[in-house]
XYZ file of C-alpha atoms in Angstrom:
743
model
C 18.105 11.809 15.426
C 20.471 9.707 13.335
C 19.639 6.815 11.195
C 20.545 3.564 12.509
C 22.253 1.649 10.768
C 23.041 -1.916 10.935
C 25.221 -5.124 9.157
C 23.838 -8.090 7.546
C 26.490 -10.643 6.652
C 25.132 -14.070 5.050
C 26.541 -16.534 3.015
C 24.328 -16.991 0.520
C 23.852 -18.542 -3.046
C 21.354 -18.113 -5.710
C 20.252 -17.239 -8.718
C 17.333 -15.876 -10.962
C 15.557 -17.390 -13.804
C 16.793 -16.779 -17.214
C 14.046 -15.448 -19.540
C 15.478 -17.091 -22.632
C 15.191 -21.185 -22.614
C 14.909 -21.899 -26.000
C 14.615 -20.895 -29.648
C 11.024 -19.762 -28.942
C 11.997 -17.938 -25.720
C 14.423 -16.264 -27.857
C 11.757 -14.787 -30.157
C 9.689 -13.369 -27.240
C 12.824 -11.751 -25.786
C 13.282 -9.884 -29.467
C 9.478 -8.758 -28.582
C 10.201 -7.229 -25.247
C 13.280 -5.396 -26.721
C 11.079 -3.924 -29.805
C 7.881 -2.623 -27.186
C 10.801 -1.625 -24.560
C 10.011 2.137 -25.099
C 6.226 1.292 -25.072
C 6.641 -0.745 -21.640
C 8.764 2.037 -19.959
C 7.030 5.144 -20.645
C 3.372 3.970 -20.716
C 0.865 2.016 -17.954
C -0.034 -1.591 -19.092
C 3.668 -3.005 -19.436
C 1.894 -6.477 -20.551
C 5.711 -7.916 -21.579
C 7.312 -6.989 -18.256
C 7.517 -9.819 -15.674
C 6.268 -8.100 -12.005
C 7.990 -9.600 -9.243
C 4.876 -9.420 -7.119
C 2.663 -11.892 -9.322
C 4.779 -14.661 -9.535
C 8.483 -16.028 -8.467
C 8.955 -17.821 -11.525
C 9.460 -14.774 -13.865
C 6.303 -14.667 -15.932
C 5.463 -12.020 -18.280
C 2.342 -10.082 -17.136
C 0.191 -11.388 -20.075
C 0.769 -14.689 -18.742
C -0.046 -14.849 -15.356
C -3.860 -15.719 -14.259
C -4.036 -12.992 -11.749
C -4.266 -9.188 -12.333
C -1.167 -7.053 -11.456
C -0.915 -3.179 -12.369
C 2.430 -1.557 -12.952
C 3.307 2.041 -12.223
C 6.821 2.664 -13.635
C 9.108 5.629 -12.884
C 8.830 7.239 -16.380
C 4.519 7.137 -15.724
C 5.484 8.612 -12.127
C 7.599 11.510 -14.067
C 5.309 12.167 -16.729
C 2.180 12.113 -14.542
C 3.852 14.050 -11.976
C 2.835 11.622 -9.259
C 4.820 12.837 -6.079
C 4.270 9.663 -3.654
C 3.620 6.299 -3.588
C 0.022 7.043 -2.793
C -0.363 8.839 -5.849
C 1.347 6.013 -7.690
C -0.908 3.490 -6.367
C -4.109 5.613 -7.252
C -2.924 5.465 -10.981
C -3.552 1.539 -10.920
C -6.982 0.371 -11.891
C -9.726 0.346 -9.213
C -7.109 1.748 -6.609
C -8.021 4.493 -3.596
C -5.625 5.625 -1.289
C -5.017 8.532 0.837
C -3.264 9.456 4.521
C -5.183 9.187 8.234
C -4.139 8.688 11.277
C -2.080 11.452 11.220
C 0.396 10.476 8.722
C -0.153 6.617 7.664
C -0.992 5.851 3.851
C -3.849 3.604 3.128
C -5.219 1.830 0.231
C -8.544 0.158 -0.813
C -9.571 -2.151 -3.508
C -12.254 -4.934 -4.595
C -13.893 -4.154 -1.999
C -11.273 -4.281 1.021
C -9.066 -2.019 2.584
C -6.694 -1.067 5.768
C -4.955 -4.273 6.941
C -6.728 -6.696 4.041
C -4.022 -4.218 1.351
C -0.618 -5.424 2.309
C 2.304 -2.503 1.867
C 5.759 -3.800 1.198
C 9.197 -2.662 0.428
C 11.136 -4.784 -2.331
C 9.062 -7.440 -1.156
C 9.774 -6.883 2.499
C 6.280 -6.691 4.638
C 7.591 -5.012 8.010
C 4.051 -5.267 9.465
C 0.486 -4.739 8.687
C -0.024 -1.241 6.913
C -1.712 0.491 9.915
C 1.628 -0.255 12.098
C 4.650 0.225 9.747
C 3.732 1.939 6.341
C 4.866 5.308 6.112
C 4.680 8.056 3.074
C 7.528 7.250 0.483
C 8.437 9.863 -1.944
C 8.265 8.541 -5.839
C 11.842 9.598 -6.666
C 13.213 6.636 -4.988
C 11.118 3.890 -6.812
C 11.671 1.743 -9.867
C 8.116 1.260 -10.044
C 5.256 0.149 -7.545
C 3.404 -3.166 -8.553
C -0.344 -3.583 -7.309
C -1.355 -7.591 -6.908
C -5.172 -7.400 -6.912
C -6.743 -10.184 -4.759
C -6.166 -12.594 -2.423
C -2.042 -12.345 -2.277
C -0.896 -15.111 0.562
C 0.874 -17.325 -1.786
C 2.979 -14.416 -2.491
C 3.143 -12.457 0.667
C 1.532 -14.532 3.424
C -0.887 -14.077 6.354
C -3.314 -11.034 5.374
C -3.933 -9.240 1.623
C -7.065 -10.643 1.172
C -7.850 -7.691 -1.058
C -4.569 -7.393 -2.559
C -0.873 -6.478 -2.499
C 1.222 -3.242 -3.141
C 4.544 -3.294 -3.610
C 7.207 -0.343 -3.666
C 10.340 -1.487 -5.751
C 13.459 0.710 -5.779
C 15.829 1.442 -8.210
C 18.703 -1.071 -9.480
C 21.856 -0.513 -10.676
C 22.558 0.406 -13.992
C 25.070 -1.033 -16.278
C 25.084 2.194 -18.443
C 26.439 5.259 -16.079
C 23.340 7.944 -15.845
C 22.324 10.154 -13.509
C 19.312 12.471 -13.040
C 18.681 15.672 -10.393
C 15.032 17.129 -10.018
C 13.561 19.924 -8.115
C 10.372 21.394 -7.787
C 8.713 24.247 -5.680
C 4.862 24.526 -5.143
C 1.751 25.646 -3.160
C 2.305 26.011 0.754
C 5.609 26.327 0.538
C 6.094 22.665 -0.929
C 9.462 21.972 -2.232
C 11.213 18.476 -3.319
C 14.903 17.372 -4.392
C 15.870 14.365 -5.733
C 19.400 13.411 -7.006
C 20.040 9.877 -8.129
C 23.266 8.463 -10.416
C 23.528 4.410 -11.060
C 26.754 2.671 -13.540
C 29.691 0.785 -13.604
C 32.575 1.055 -10.797
C 36.193 0.635 -11.882
C 36.280 -2.071 -9.157
C 35.282 -4.919 -11.495
C 35.897 -6.195 -14.991
C 34.136 -6.238 -18.660
C 33.710 -9.865 -17.623
C 32.607 -9.248 -14.354
C 31.523 -5.570 -13.708
C 30.422 -4.203 -10.640
C 27.438 -1.838 -10.585
C 26.038 0.622 -8.637
C 22.733 2.983 -7.700
C 22.778 5.683 -5.071
C 19.472 7.861 -4.896
C 18.836 10.907 -2.400
C 15.125 12.543 -1.921
C 13.987 15.121 -0.175
C 10.183 16.418 0.557
C 8.885 19.135 2.416
C 5.681 21.204 2.856
C 3.782 23.434 5.698
C 1.096 22.240 4.304
C -2.303 24.069 3.744
C -3.707 23.464 7.130
C -2.460 25.691 10.161
C 0.565 23.509 11.701
C 0.950 20.412 9.254
C 4.435 20.939 8.377
C 5.798 17.547 6.789
C 9.563 16.668 5.998
C 10.724 13.079 4.109
C 13.955 12.236 3.662
C 15.249 9.292 2.255
C 18.529 7.693 0.752
C 19.048 4.603 -0.995
C 22.069 2.406 -2.157
C 22.267 -0.518 -4.484
C 25.457 -2.794 -5.277
C 25.549 -5.538 -7.777
C 28.834 -7.601 -8.798
C 28.697 -10.681 -11.222
C 31.360 -12.520 -9.463
C 31.650 -15.188 -11.875
C 29.914 -16.512 -15.021
C 27.453 -18.584 -12.579
C 27.155 -16.088 -9.600
C 25.902 -12.530 -9.000
C 25.793 -10.909 -5.872
C 23.335 -7.717 -5.239
C 23.209 -5.938 -1.980
C 20.783 -2.879 -1.548
C 19.466 -0.617 0.972
C 16.566 2.043 2.055
C 16.921 4.627 4.825
C 13.503 6.542 5.660
C 13.376 9.496 7.946
C 9.867 11.666 8.548
C 8.805 14.267 10.428
C 5.405 15.096 10.785
C 2.871 17.820 12.755
C -0.292 15.942 12.441
C -3.811 16.760 10.859
C -6.457 14.292 11.724
C -9.314 15.973 10.169
C -12.006 18.729 10.103
C -14.973 18.315 12.762
C -17.966 17.806 10.730
C -20.794 20.508 12.110
C -24.250 18.820 12.059
C -27.432 20.358 13.321
C -28.885 17.140 15.266
C -28.868 13.368 14.713
C -31.967 10.857 13.594
C -31.551 7.479 15.256
C -32.080 5.249 12.171
C -32.638 1.965 14.177
C -36.336 3.415 14.406
C -37.961 2.287 11.119
C -39.651 5.500 9.509
C -38.196 7.777 11.854
C -37.732 11.337 11.374
C -37.382 12.550 14.718
C -34.362 15.235 14.757
C -32.473 14.876 18.427
C -30.197 17.550 19.572
C -27.388 15.383 21.042
C -24.042 13.933 19.530
C -23.635 11.526 16.972
C -23.763 7.977 17.694
C -21.762 6.270 15.178
C -23.503 2.830 15.190
C -27.332 4.091 15.140
C -27.453 7.517 13.756
C -27.574 9.872 10.630
C -26.448 13.283 10.945
C -28.591 16.142 9.931
C -26.864 18.770 7.437
C -23.438 17.460 8.084
C -20.812 19.577 6.911
C -17.205 21.533 7.074
C -17.443 25.275 7.823
C -15.429 27.011 5.216
C -14.161 29.246 8.027
C -12.283 26.404 9.929
C -11.396 24.593 6.996
C -7.385 24.974 7.811
C -7.758 25.184 11.435
C -5.812 22.101 13.501
C -7.405 21.096 16.976
C -4.155 19.131 17.626
C -1.984 19.962 20.554
C 0.866 22.195 20.188
C 3.640 19.834 20.744
C 2.325 16.797 18.600
C 4.542 14.961 16.268
C 5.159 11.772 14.586
C 8.497 11.028 13.815
C 10.067 7.737 12.446
C 13.401 5.965 10.869
C 12.738 2.949 8.720
C 15.373 1.051 7.040
C 15.312 -1.880 4.532
C 18.427 -4.143 3.365
C 18.777 -6.993 1.423
C 21.831 -9.280 0.469
C 21.041 -11.041 -2.532
C 22.965 -14.268 -4.445
C 21.870 -16.140 -7.408
C 23.801 -19.444 -8.640
C 23.179 -20.992 -11.599
C 23.896 -24.531 -10.673
C 23.414 -26.111 -14.392
C 21.582 -24.815 -17.347
C 18.332 -25.670 -15.827
C 19.043 -25.310 -12.273
C 19.188 -22.414 -10.618
C 19.866 -21.030 -6.721
C 18.570 -17.737 -5.450
C 18.919 -16.860 -1.753
C 18.352 -13.461 -0.206
C 18.431 -12.409 3.514
C 16.787 -9.348 4.444
C 16.838 -6.784 7.799
C 14.204 -4.067 8.342
C 13.783 -1.547 11.020
C 11.811 0.762 12.363
C 11.587 3.482 15.200
C 8.615 5.256 15.765
C 7.545 8.108 18.473
C 4.004 9.594 18.199
C 2.372 12.563 20.388
C -0.781 13.510 19.680
C -4.416 14.674 19.956
C -6.393 12.314 17.274
C -10.248 13.377 18.023
C -11.801 16.552 17.614
C -15.577 16.254 17.241
C -18.381 18.710 17.333
C -21.127 18.596 19.934
C -24.453 20.308 18.729
C -25.612 21.182 22.097
C -22.468 23.096 23.701
C -21.518 24.356 20.190
C -17.991 23.630 21.030
C -15.221 20.828 19.522
C -14.505 17.796 21.725
C -10.995 16.687 21.647
C -9.845 13.514 23.358
C -7.697 10.579 22.352
C -4.518 11.585 23.361
C -2.030 9.064 23.126
C 1.626 8.167 22.733
C 2.680 5.635 20.819
C 6.513 3.986 20.779
C 7.682 1.187 18.081
C 11.031 -0.216 18.058
C 10.693 -3.089 15.708
C 13.535 -5.155 14.177
C 12.387 -7.631 11.334
C 15.230 -10.172 10.291
C 14.507 -13.092 7.890
C 16.394 -15.546 4.925
C 14.679 -16.694 1.783
C 16.010 -19.762 -0.072
C 14.772 -20.570 -3.719
C 15.387 -23.423 -5.919
C 14.738 -23.299 -9.677
C 14.235 -25.760 -12.254
C 13.445 -24.838 -15.817
C 12.626 -28.447 -18.035
C 9.991 -30.390 -19.680
C 7.313 -32.712 -18.295
C 6.362 -35.633 -21.063
C 8.087 -32.939 -23.432
C 6.229 -29.711 -22.454
C 8.342 -26.731 -21.172
C 7.980 -26.738 -17.519
C 9.051 -24.162 -14.702
C 9.378 -24.882 -10.975
C 10.450 -23.378 -7.979
C 10.488 -24.766 -4.382
C 11.791 -22.578 -1.532
C 10.830 -21.644 1.836
C 11.786 -18.759 4.204
C 12.407 -17.934 8.198
C 11.907 -14.580 9.872
C 11.733 -13.321 13.173
C 10.084 -10.355 13.698
C 11.218 -8.504 17.315
C 8.607 -5.721 18.136
C 8.475 -3.590 21.663
C 5.624 -1.308 21.829
C 4.865 1.685 24.258
C 1.856 3.906 24.911
C 0.868 6.797 27.404
C 2.636 6.817 30.328
C 0.272 6.452 33.438
C -1.500 9.296 34.849
C -2.030 11.275 32.188
C -5.267 12.490 30.573
C -6.783 10.961 27.584
C -8.876 14.231 26.981
C -8.367 17.692 26.859
C -10.486 20.719 27.186
C -13.145 21.723 24.266
C -12.574 24.188 22.207
C -14.094 26.893 20.309
C -14.764 25.868 16.270
C -13.410 28.908 14.771
C -10.916 29.972 17.479
C -9.591 26.849 19.230
C -7.218 27.918 22.047
C -3.909 26.198 21.223
C -2.203 24.381 24.531
C 0.380 21.825 24.906
C -0.296 18.267 26.172
C 0.411 16.662 29.145
C 3.568 15.056 30.318
C 7.177 14.984 28.930
C 6.578 14.857 25.216
C 9.772 12.645 24.929
C 9.024 10.547 27.436
C 7.149 6.886 26.288
C 6.323 3.851 28.539
C 7.319 0.789 27.086
C 4.496 -1.674 27.306
C 5.007 -4.818 25.961
C 7.639 -6.946 24.064
C 6.078 -9.029 21.086
C 8.100 -11.642 19.347
C 6.503 -13.628 15.802
C 8.155 -16.238 14.292
C 7.505 -17.202 10.387
C 8.115 -20.206 8.801
C 6.999 -20.921 5.634
C 7.265 -23.703 2.266
C 6.071 -23.157 -0.818
C 5.976 -24.412 -4.449
C 5.037 -22.942 -7.814
C 4.811 -24.325 -11.387
C 4.019 -23.447 -14.876
C 3.381 -25.800 -17.314
C 2.546 -25.503 -20.871
C 0.149 -28.055 -21.747
C 0.028 -27.250 -25.351
C 1.665 -24.318 -27.394
C -1.442 -21.678 -26.602
C -2.472 -23.412 -22.773
C -0.446 -22.669 -19.741
C -1.426 -24.346 -16.541
C -0.235 -22.190 -12.910
C -0.598 -23.431 -9.352
C 1.318 -23.203 -5.979
C 0.870 -23.438 -2.335
C 1.976 -22.061 0.574
C 2.248 -23.528 4.284
C 3.145 -20.667 6.681
C 3.828 -21.572 10.402
C 3.478 -18.868 12.818
C 4.408 -18.660 16.271
C 3.604 -15.668 18.646
C 4.586 -14.469 21.901
C 3.751 -11.537 23.646
C 4.928 -10.572 27.428
C 3.662 -8.013 28.763
C 6.433 -5.287 30.550
C 4.279 -3.146 32.922
C 1.772 -5.095 35.534
C -1.213 -6.076 34.402
C -4.526 -5.778 36.107
C -4.757 -9.623 35.121
C -2.032 -12.098 35.612
C -3.026 -14.499 33.003
C -2.108 -11.808 30.365
C 0.967 -11.272 31.308
C 2.364 -13.419 28.970
C 0.539 -15.237 25.968
C 1.396 -17.571 23.084
C -0.803 -17.995 20.048
C 0.499 -20.420 17.033
C -1.723 -20.696 13.336
C -0.755 -22.773 10.031
C -2.877 -21.554 7.412
C -2.521 -23.285 3.980
C -3.410 -20.938 1.142
C -2.370 -21.074 -2.321
C -3.292 -20.178 -6.080
C -4.083 -22.243 -9.066
C -4.926 -20.990 -12.900
C -5.144 -21.469 -16.563
C -3.482 -18.844 -19.421
C -5.029 -19.453 -22.999
C -3.490 -17.786 -25.600
C -6.684 -17.090 -28.022
C -4.724 -15.172 -30.698
C -0.784 -14.411 -30.742
C -1.531 -11.021 -29.115
C -4.377 -11.803 -26.553
C -4.756 -14.187 -23.195
C -7.657 -15.395 -21.728
C -7.228 -16.860 -18.120
C -9.070 -18.335 -15.104
C -7.509 -18.624 -11.792
C -8.877 -19.218 -8.029
C -6.795 -18.127 -4.949
C -6.757 -18.451 -1.236
C -5.743 -16.272 1.236
C -5.729 -16.201 5.290
C -5.918 -13.262 7.257
C -5.890 -12.306 11.367
C -8.585 -11.103 12.913
C -6.498 -8.000 14.263
C -2.970 -7.431 13.476
C -0.636 -9.864 14.773
C 1.166 -6.894 17.041
C -1.802 -6.620 18.943
C -3.446 -9.998 19.793
C -4.128 -10.600 23.640
C -5.175 -13.517 25.383
C -8.810 -12.003 24.427
C -8.347 -13.529 21.257
C -6.935 -16.448 21.856
C -10.042 -18.550 20.528
C -10.233 -16.433 17.226
C -8.841 -18.513 13.995
C -7.463 -16.977 10.948
C -10.056 -15.718 8.389
C -10.102 -17.144 5.322
C -10.527 -15.113 1.919
C -11.105 -17.145 -1.535
C -11.255 -15.267 -5.214
C -12.781 -16.547 -8.582
C -11.008 -14.499 -11.439
C -11.604 -14.576 -15.182
C -9.634 -11.837 -17.440
C -8.235 -11.233 -20.665
C -4.800 -9.403 -21.474
C -3.729 -8.348 -24.937
C -3.234 -5.720 -27.494
C -4.698 -4.934 -30.501
C -4.473 -2.816 -34.208
C -0.964 -4.048 -34.235
C 0.176 -3.084 -30.806
C -1.400 0.411 -30.868
C -3.870 -0.666 -27.920
C -3.344 -2.720 -24.996
C -5.978 -3.601 -22.753
C -6.952 -5.517 -19.492
C -10.073 -6.851 -18.380
C -10.536 -8.811 -14.776
C -13.886 -9.939 -13.318
C -13.904 -10.992 -9.727
C -15.350 -12.566 -7.132
C -14.158 -12.420 -3.297
C -15.565 -13.918 -0.194
C -13.852 -13.671 3.136
C -15.218 -15.536 6.027
C -14.831 -16.067 9.796
C -15.191 -12.093 10.412
C -15.589 -11.466 14.020
C -19.645 -10.490 14.806
C -21.809 -9.745 17.668
C -24.421 -12.281 18.532
C -26.298 -12.585 22.146
C -25.764 -16.201 24.334
C -29.107 -17.685 23.992
C -28.652 -19.039 27.691
C -27.419 -15.912 29.407
C -28.273 -13.183 26.953
C -24.679 -11.725 27.030
C -23.271 -10.648 24.141
C -20.371 -12.481 22.763
C -18.190 -12.353 19.501
C -18.082 -15.119 17.368
C -16.520 -15.758 13.903
C -19.607 -16.228 12.192
C -19.332 -12.970 9.450
C -18.596 -12.721 6.056
C -17.662 -10.440 3.565
C -18.396 -10.343 -0.167
C -17.564 -8.490 -3.190
C -17.798 -8.806 -7.085
C -16.870 -6.480 -9.662
C -15.107 -5.356 -13.301
C -11.963 -3.769 -13.896
C -10.960 -2.631 -17.528
C -7.807 -0.602 -18.607
C -6.563 0.274 -21.710
C -3.819 2.521 -23.531
C -4.307 3.670 -27.177
C -1.700 5.384 -29.426
C -3.655 6.746 -32.218
C -0.905 8.719 -33.878
C 2.682 9.914 -33.254
C 3.137 11.866 -30.344
C -0.329 11.021 -28.725
C -1.026 8.409 -26.019
C -4.191 8.069 -24.680
C -5.171 5.595 -21.156
C -7.808 5.035 -18.919
C -9.429 2.452 -16.519
C -12.513 2.147 -14.883
C -13.414 -0.085 -11.992
C -17.132 -1.507 -10.616
C -17.537 -2.920 -7.350
C -20.482 -4.515 -5.674
C -19.511 -5.155 -2.017
C -21.564 -5.986 0.925
C -21.401 -7.860 4.593
C -22.895 -11.531 3.637
C -23.100 -11.914 7.154
C -22.092 -9.531 10.132
C -23.656 -7.906 13.228
C -22.245 -5.297 15.685
C -22.329 -4.779 19.580
C -24.062 -1.622 20.215
C -23.269 -1.841 24.216
C -27.091 -2.088 24.708
C -27.991 -4.695 21.849
C -26.898 -6.656 18.748
C -27.726 -5.032 15.638
C -27.331 -6.669 12.013
C -25.045 -5.575 9.333
C -25.957 -8.312 7.006
C -26.271 -6.607 3.257
C -24.690 -3.350 4.178
C -21.488 -1.792 2.027
C -18.399 -2.106 4.117
C -16.568 1.386 4.489
C -14.846 3.534 1.968
C -15.741 1.280 -0.619
C -16.701 3.409 -4.271
C -18.626 1.464 -6.554
C -17.188 3.503 -9.032
C -13.682 4.562 -9.808
C -12.277 5.769 -13.168
C -9.626 7.773 -14.503
C -8.742 8.916 -17.946
C -4.840 10.573 -19.063
C -3.871 11.990 -22.331
C -0.561 13.098 -23.763
C 0.430 15.029 -26.764
C 4.043 15.860 -27.664
C 5.075 18.500 -30.329
C 7.905 18.905 -32.362
C 10.620 21.369 -30.784
C 10.242 19.605 -27.082
C 6.812 20.910 -26.040
C 4.494 18.767 -24.620
C 1.199 18.732 -22.800
C -0.787 16.143 -20.785
C -4.057 15.918 -18.197
C -5.970 13.641 -16.130
C -9.485 13.264 -14.921
C -10.272 10.984 -11.925
C -13.768 10.018 -10.516
C -14.681 8.304 -7.429
C -18.374 7.575 -6.660
C -19.883 8.104 -3.231
C -19.049 5.824 -0.424
C -20.345 4.832 3.015
C -18.265 5.711 5.809
C -19.693 3.349 8.460
C -21.011 0.144 8.790
C -24.420 1.530 9.583
C -24.505 2.846 5.875
C -25.487 6.413 7.177
C -22.983 8.526 6.854
C -22.273 9.508 2.979
C -18.785 10.557 1.923
C -19.764 12.041 -1.802
C -18.049 11.177 -4.829
C -15.836 13.740 -6.548
C -13.905 14.623 -9.876
C -10.585 15.963 -9.920
C -8.594 16.916 -12.730
C -4.836 17.740 -13.253
C -2.889 18.938 -16.116
C 0.845 19.568 -16.992
C 2.868 21.503 -19.493
C 6.282 20.528 -20.227
C 9.299 21.816 -22.144
C 12.893 19.656 -23.020
C 15.869 21.980 -23.505
C 18.956 19.857 -23.815
C 19.153 17.512 -21.163
C 16.777 19.676 -18.819
C 12.854 19.328 -18.832
C 10.769 22.060 -17.215
C 6.941 21.223 -15.984
C 4.264 23.285 -14.711
C 1.877 21.423 -13.411
C -1.800 21.898 -11.802
C -3.542 19.614 -9.235
C -6.783 19.600 -8.475
C -8.171 22.250 -10.595
C -11.556 22.343 -10.051
C -10.735 22.895 -6.537
C -13.053 19.952 -5.300
C -13.384 19.538 -1.444
C -13.339 15.527 -0.974
C -11.946 12.952 1.261
C -9.650 10.561 0.381
C -10.522 8.543 2.866
C -13.981 8.576 4.168
C -14.905 9.302 7.540
C -17.761 9.968 10.120
C -17.335 13.101 12.472
C -13.892 14.353 11.448
C -13.227 14.828 7.206
C -9.390 14.539 6.588
C -9.861 16.703 3.263
C -7.694 16.822 0.415
C -5.168 19.764 -0.532
C -7.317 22.294 -2.782
C -6.290 23.397 -5.797
C -2.517 23.601 -6.079
C 0.320 24.201 -8.451
C 4.134 23.164 -9.182
C 7.213 23.861 -10.971
C 9.699 21.369 -11.635
C 13.251 21.035 -13.482
C 14.361 17.694 -14.118
C 18.067 16.990 -15.442
C 19.589 13.910 -17.115
C 23.120 13.369 -17.493
C-alpha cells in the first residue's frame, strides 16, 4: 500500500516574533549564543523558546508554566529510539504502548486522552484515536507542556500536552546517516540532509531538509513483528526582506503484528466489597469488586502471543504545513499557517486473553475490525505586536483558526463472532480469525468543525516582573451520521455544540539575574469521551473542566554550572461522569458529579562538575485521588471517592551521567525508578514499581561515532502501562550496536 499524497494550496501572509527588539534584547541574544552548546546537548534548555509553552516566543525561563524539552542531541546521547522513550526523559512522565500499537502517556495524575499528542502543533484527534509510534530520528525535539494546555491546543489536555517537532531546513549544508542492529532481529536506518539550494540568492536563500527513517523488529514476543517507515521534507524561502515562506510535510507508515499482553494467572479472588473478607473464591476476576490471589505471569508463557494468526494493525499518516511570515512594520507582524493531516487505519485483532481459574484455560474475546479514514484541514492566522504600554515593553498576539475534521469510522462486519475458543496457556492453538481480513464495514461519518479565537499578552511590569496572560474561546460543532441502519432511528443523526472558554494567567519575577520565580493559574476543557465517539447517549453531558495552580522556580546557579526547574502544582478536574441511584425510581443513572484531583512537586537539575562530565536528574512526587466518584457495577453503585486513579505512580525519578574522555571515548548511563501504581479504580490490582538501568559506551573516529548500548540491564520484568487481567510487559535485557556518520 502506498502513501496517500495531497497538495495544500493557500494564499498566506505572516511572520514570527523576532527575539531581538531593543538593545536589552540584543544582550539576551548574546547570552543565548554563549550557551548554545549546552542548550543543544543537554536537557533543561532554559533559554530556548519552546513553541508549546507560548505563541509569543518567550524563553523557557520566562514562562509561568512547566515545559520540558528533549532535543535531538539528547535523544542521540541517551539512545532514545522513539518519541515514547524521549517523552519519558521529561520530569514526571511515564509512557508506553498499549492497545496493540498505540502510545499513551501519564503525568501529574492524569493519562490517556487527558494528555494530548501533537505533531508540529497539529492534533489529528485524541491520543487513543490517532497516536502512533514515531522514530526519534525524524524529530528535532519533543516538548512536554505540563498541566492544562487548552490555551495552546484547545479542548482536552487537562494533564498536559506532548508535541513532536520536526527538523527544520538548515542554512549550512550538513547531513547524517545512522544504522543500528540489536536484539530480536531489530534494526534502524536513518538518512538526512539539510542545507541551502542553488535556487535562491545570498540575500534571499532557499533552504531545504529531507529525512528518512526505517525501524523494524521481530519483537521478543512470538508473532510481534513491527515495521515503521517515515519520510519528511521541508523547504524555506526568504522571499523578500519582510516575507518568509516555508513548507514541511511528514509521511508515516507502520505495520504491526499486535501483542496485547500476557494473561495474568491467579489462584482465586477475594471480594473486596465485603469488609474484612478473606474468603477465596475460585472463579473469574471481577475488576470492579475483586482482588486476585497470587497474580503472576507464568515464565514459560512469557513470549506467547494469543492473538489470531491473521491479525494486523497498519496505518498511513501524513502531516503538512504551509506557513508565511510577514513583517508589516518593525513592531507588527503577521503569520499564517495552513495545515492538513490525514490518517488511514485498518485494524484486525483479538484483543482480550484472560485466565480462567476454573477451566485452567485462556479465554479469548474482543474480536474487532477497526477502520478509520480521516482528513483534518485548517488555517491559523496570527497578528503579533511588539511595543510598549505606559513605557513598558509589551508583546501581544491576537489570532484565530478554523479547522474541519472529516472522519469515517468502520467496524466489525455484521454476523462475525466477537469471541474465540479458549486455549491452553502454554500451547495455544493458533488459528486465523473469522471473515475476510481485508473487509471493513463503514459505520459512521463524523464531522467536527472548530473555530477559535485567542489572545495572549506579556507585559514587563518592571525590569524584573513580567505579567503573562491569555484567553481562548472555542466554538465546536459536531455532526455524526450513521451509515448502517440503527436499531433506534433517533440515533441515525446526532448534533452537538460546545463553546468552552479557557486560559492562563501568570507572573514571573526575576529574583536574580539567573533565577526566576513564577506563579500561574490555568483552565482547560475536556469532553467526557473523545468527540469522535459521541452519540445521542452523550447529549446531556457538558464538557469536563480542569484548573491548575502552579508555583515554581527556574534558573542557573554556580556560574551556569547548575541548571534547575522546580514546580509545585494543584489540579482539579470536575464534571466527571459518575453513577448514582435515582431516589425515586432506584435506577442507576450517570451524572457529571465526579471530580479528580492531584497535587505534587517536580524537580529537575543538571550539573557540570568538571570538563567532560554532565550529571542530570529529576524526581516527581504526585498525590492523586478521586474527589468524588462512583462506578456502576451492574448490580449497584459503589463509591471510589478517595481512591487513586489507575496508572498513576506516586514517585517517578531518573538520573543520567555522561563522561567524555580524551581521544573520542565516552561512557554514559542512566537509572529510572517508577513506584507502584494501581491498575483499576477499585485499587485492588497493583502494578509493582520497577527500576531500570541503561548504559552505553561510544567511540568517535573522524566523523563516525560507534556506540554499544545495553537497556534494562537488570532484566526487570515490569509493565510500562498498568494492566489488570493482562500485563503487557516491557522488553527484557537487550543490546544494540550503532554507527552514526555526519557529513
